[in-house]
CSV table of C-alpha atoms in Angstrom, one decimal:
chain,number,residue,atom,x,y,z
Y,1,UNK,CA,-37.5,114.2,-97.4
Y,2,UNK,CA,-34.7,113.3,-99.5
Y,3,UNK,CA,-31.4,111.0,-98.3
Y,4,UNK,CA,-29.0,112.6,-97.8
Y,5,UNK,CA,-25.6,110.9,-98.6
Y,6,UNK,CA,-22.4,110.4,-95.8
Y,7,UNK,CA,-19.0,108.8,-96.2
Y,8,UNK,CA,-17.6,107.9,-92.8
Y,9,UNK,CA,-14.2,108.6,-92.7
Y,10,UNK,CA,-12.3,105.4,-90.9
Y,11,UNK,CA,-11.7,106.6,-87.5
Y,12,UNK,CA,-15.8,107.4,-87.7
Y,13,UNK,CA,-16.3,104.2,-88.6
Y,14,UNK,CA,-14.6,102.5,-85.7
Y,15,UNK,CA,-15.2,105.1,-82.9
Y,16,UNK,CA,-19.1,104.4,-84.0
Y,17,UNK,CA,-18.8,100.5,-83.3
Y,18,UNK,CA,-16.3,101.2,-80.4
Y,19,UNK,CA,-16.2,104.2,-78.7
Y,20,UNK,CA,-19.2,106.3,-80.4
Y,21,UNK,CA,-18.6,109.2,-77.3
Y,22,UNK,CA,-15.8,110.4,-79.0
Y,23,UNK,CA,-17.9,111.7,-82.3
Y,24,UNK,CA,-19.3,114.8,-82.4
Y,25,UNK,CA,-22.6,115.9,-81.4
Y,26,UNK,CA,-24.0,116.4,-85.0
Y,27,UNK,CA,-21.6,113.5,-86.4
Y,28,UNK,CA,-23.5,111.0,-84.1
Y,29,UNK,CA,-26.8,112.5,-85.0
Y,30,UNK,CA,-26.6,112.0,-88.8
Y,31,UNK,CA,-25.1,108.6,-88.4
Y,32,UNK,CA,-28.3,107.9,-86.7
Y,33,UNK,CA,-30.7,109.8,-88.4
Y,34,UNK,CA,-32.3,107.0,-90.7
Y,35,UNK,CA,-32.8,109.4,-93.6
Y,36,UNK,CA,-29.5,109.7,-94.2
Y,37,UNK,CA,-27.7,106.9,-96.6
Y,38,UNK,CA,-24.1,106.4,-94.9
Y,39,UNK,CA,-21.5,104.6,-96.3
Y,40,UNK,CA,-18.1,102.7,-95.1
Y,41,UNK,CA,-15.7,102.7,-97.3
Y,42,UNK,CA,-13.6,99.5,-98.8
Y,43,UNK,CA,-10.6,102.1,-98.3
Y,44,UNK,CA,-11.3,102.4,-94.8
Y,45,UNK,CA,-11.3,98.2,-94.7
Y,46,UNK,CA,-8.4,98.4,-96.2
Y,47,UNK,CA,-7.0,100.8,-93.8
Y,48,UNK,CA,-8.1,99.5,-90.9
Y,49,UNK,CA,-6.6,96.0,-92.3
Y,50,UNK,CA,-3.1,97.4,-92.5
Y,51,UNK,CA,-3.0,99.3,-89.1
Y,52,UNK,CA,-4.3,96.3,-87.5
Y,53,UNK,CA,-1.5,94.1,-89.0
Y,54,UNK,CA,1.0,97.4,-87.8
Y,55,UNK,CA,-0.2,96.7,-84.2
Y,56,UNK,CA,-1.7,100.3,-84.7
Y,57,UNK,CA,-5.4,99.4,-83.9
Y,58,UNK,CA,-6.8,97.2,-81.7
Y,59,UNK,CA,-10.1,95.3,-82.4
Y,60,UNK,CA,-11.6,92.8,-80.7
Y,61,UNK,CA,-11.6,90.1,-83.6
Y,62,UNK,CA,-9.2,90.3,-86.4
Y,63,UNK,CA,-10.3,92.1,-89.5
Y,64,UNK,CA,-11.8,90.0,-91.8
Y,65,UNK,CA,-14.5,88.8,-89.4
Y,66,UNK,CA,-14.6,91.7,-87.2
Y,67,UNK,CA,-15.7,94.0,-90.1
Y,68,UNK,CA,-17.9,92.1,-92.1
Y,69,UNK,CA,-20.0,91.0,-89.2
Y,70,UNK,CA,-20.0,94.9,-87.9
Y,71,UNK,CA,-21.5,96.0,-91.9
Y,72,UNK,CA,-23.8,92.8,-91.7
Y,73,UNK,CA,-25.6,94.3,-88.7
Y,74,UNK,CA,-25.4,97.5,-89.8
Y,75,UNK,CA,-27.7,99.8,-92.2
Y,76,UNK,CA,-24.5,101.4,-93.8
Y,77,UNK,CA,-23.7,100.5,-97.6
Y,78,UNK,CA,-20.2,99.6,-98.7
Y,79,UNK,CA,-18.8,101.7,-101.3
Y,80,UNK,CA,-16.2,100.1,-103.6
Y,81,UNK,CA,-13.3,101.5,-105.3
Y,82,UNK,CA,-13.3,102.5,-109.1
Y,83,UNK,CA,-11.5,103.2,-111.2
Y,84,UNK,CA,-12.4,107.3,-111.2
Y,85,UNK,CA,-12.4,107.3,-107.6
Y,86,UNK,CA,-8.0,106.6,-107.8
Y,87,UNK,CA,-7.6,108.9,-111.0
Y,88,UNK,CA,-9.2,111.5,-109.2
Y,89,UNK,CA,-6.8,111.2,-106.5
Y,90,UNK,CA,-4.1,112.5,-109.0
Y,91,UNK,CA,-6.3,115.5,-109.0
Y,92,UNK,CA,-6.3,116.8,-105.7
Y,93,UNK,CA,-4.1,119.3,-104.2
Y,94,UNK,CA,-1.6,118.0,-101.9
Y,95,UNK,CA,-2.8,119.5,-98.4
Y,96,UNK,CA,-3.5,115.6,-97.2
Y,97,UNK,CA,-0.6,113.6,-97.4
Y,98,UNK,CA,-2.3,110.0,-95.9
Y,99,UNK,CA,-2.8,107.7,-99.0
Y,100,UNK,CA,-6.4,106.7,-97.3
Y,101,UNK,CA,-7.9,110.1,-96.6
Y,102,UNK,CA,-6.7,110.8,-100.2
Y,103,UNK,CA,-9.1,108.4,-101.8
Y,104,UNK,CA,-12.1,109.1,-99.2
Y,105,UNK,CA,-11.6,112.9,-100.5
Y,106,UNK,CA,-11.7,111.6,-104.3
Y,107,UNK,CA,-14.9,109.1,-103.6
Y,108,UNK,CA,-16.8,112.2,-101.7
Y,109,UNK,CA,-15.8,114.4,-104.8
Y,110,UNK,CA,-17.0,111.5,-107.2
Y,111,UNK,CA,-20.2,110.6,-105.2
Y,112,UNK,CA,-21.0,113.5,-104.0
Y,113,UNK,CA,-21.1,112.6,-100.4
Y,114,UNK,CA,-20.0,114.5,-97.0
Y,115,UNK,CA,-17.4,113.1,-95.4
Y,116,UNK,CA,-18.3,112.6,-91.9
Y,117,UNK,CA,-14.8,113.4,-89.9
Y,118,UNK,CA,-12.8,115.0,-87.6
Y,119,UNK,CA,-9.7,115.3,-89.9
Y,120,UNK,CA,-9.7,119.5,-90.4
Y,121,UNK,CA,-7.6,118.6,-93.6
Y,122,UNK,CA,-10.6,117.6,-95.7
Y,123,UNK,CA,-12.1,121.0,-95.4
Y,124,UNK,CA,-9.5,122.3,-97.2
Y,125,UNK,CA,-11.1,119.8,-100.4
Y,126,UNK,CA,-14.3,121.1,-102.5
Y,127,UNK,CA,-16.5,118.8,-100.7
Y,128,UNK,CA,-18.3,119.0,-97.7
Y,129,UNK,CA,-17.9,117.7,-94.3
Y,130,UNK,CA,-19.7,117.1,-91.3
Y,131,UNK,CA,-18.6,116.7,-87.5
């Protein structure tokens, strides 16, 4: 069986490692299912960097440790940020207006990845989503 490929969105991400009853039934299943290839996001560490220093997320260690040591025991692959992931962002219709969901949208388009996420904005992208 081929892997199929899934790009957490950030709130995925951190309900996963914090509070993984509020996914969805079939979000929880495909992060689990080790077929699939899922991958975090440097814009969602980035993100989640930012809130935090807003006081708009709590974690239990600051960022840069919390993270890193959450991916390390983790199966998920970072995905980085190129160069044609941001220019694609000038692409997209303006339905999403958060700067972060933005570039998720252009990397799924780019990678061809489903998002995994709750955000009902995203299906209003060409790509596919899962929840």
């Amino acid at each position: 069986m081929a892997q199929q490929g899934y790009l957490l969105d950030t709130h995925c991400w951190l309900w996963w490692h914090i509070d993984p009853d509020k996914l969805g039934q079939q979000a929880f299943q495909l992060i689990e299912d080790g077929n699939n290839e899922i991958f975090f996001s440097v814009v969602s560490a980035w993100e989640i960097t930012i809130k935090h220093a807003l006081k708009r997320i709590k974690l239990p260690f600051p960022p840069d440790s919390y993270i890193p040591k959450r991916l390390e025991k983790s199966y998920m692959e970072v995905l980085p940020i190129h160069l044609e992931h941001a220019l694609r962002v000038g692409q997209l219709p303006l339905f999403h207006n958060d700067p972060f969901d933005r570039l998720l949208i252009a990397q799924a388009y780019t990678e061809h990845l489903t998002v995994i996420t709750k955000d009902a904005l995203f299906k209003q992208y060409k790509i596919e989503t899962a929840w």
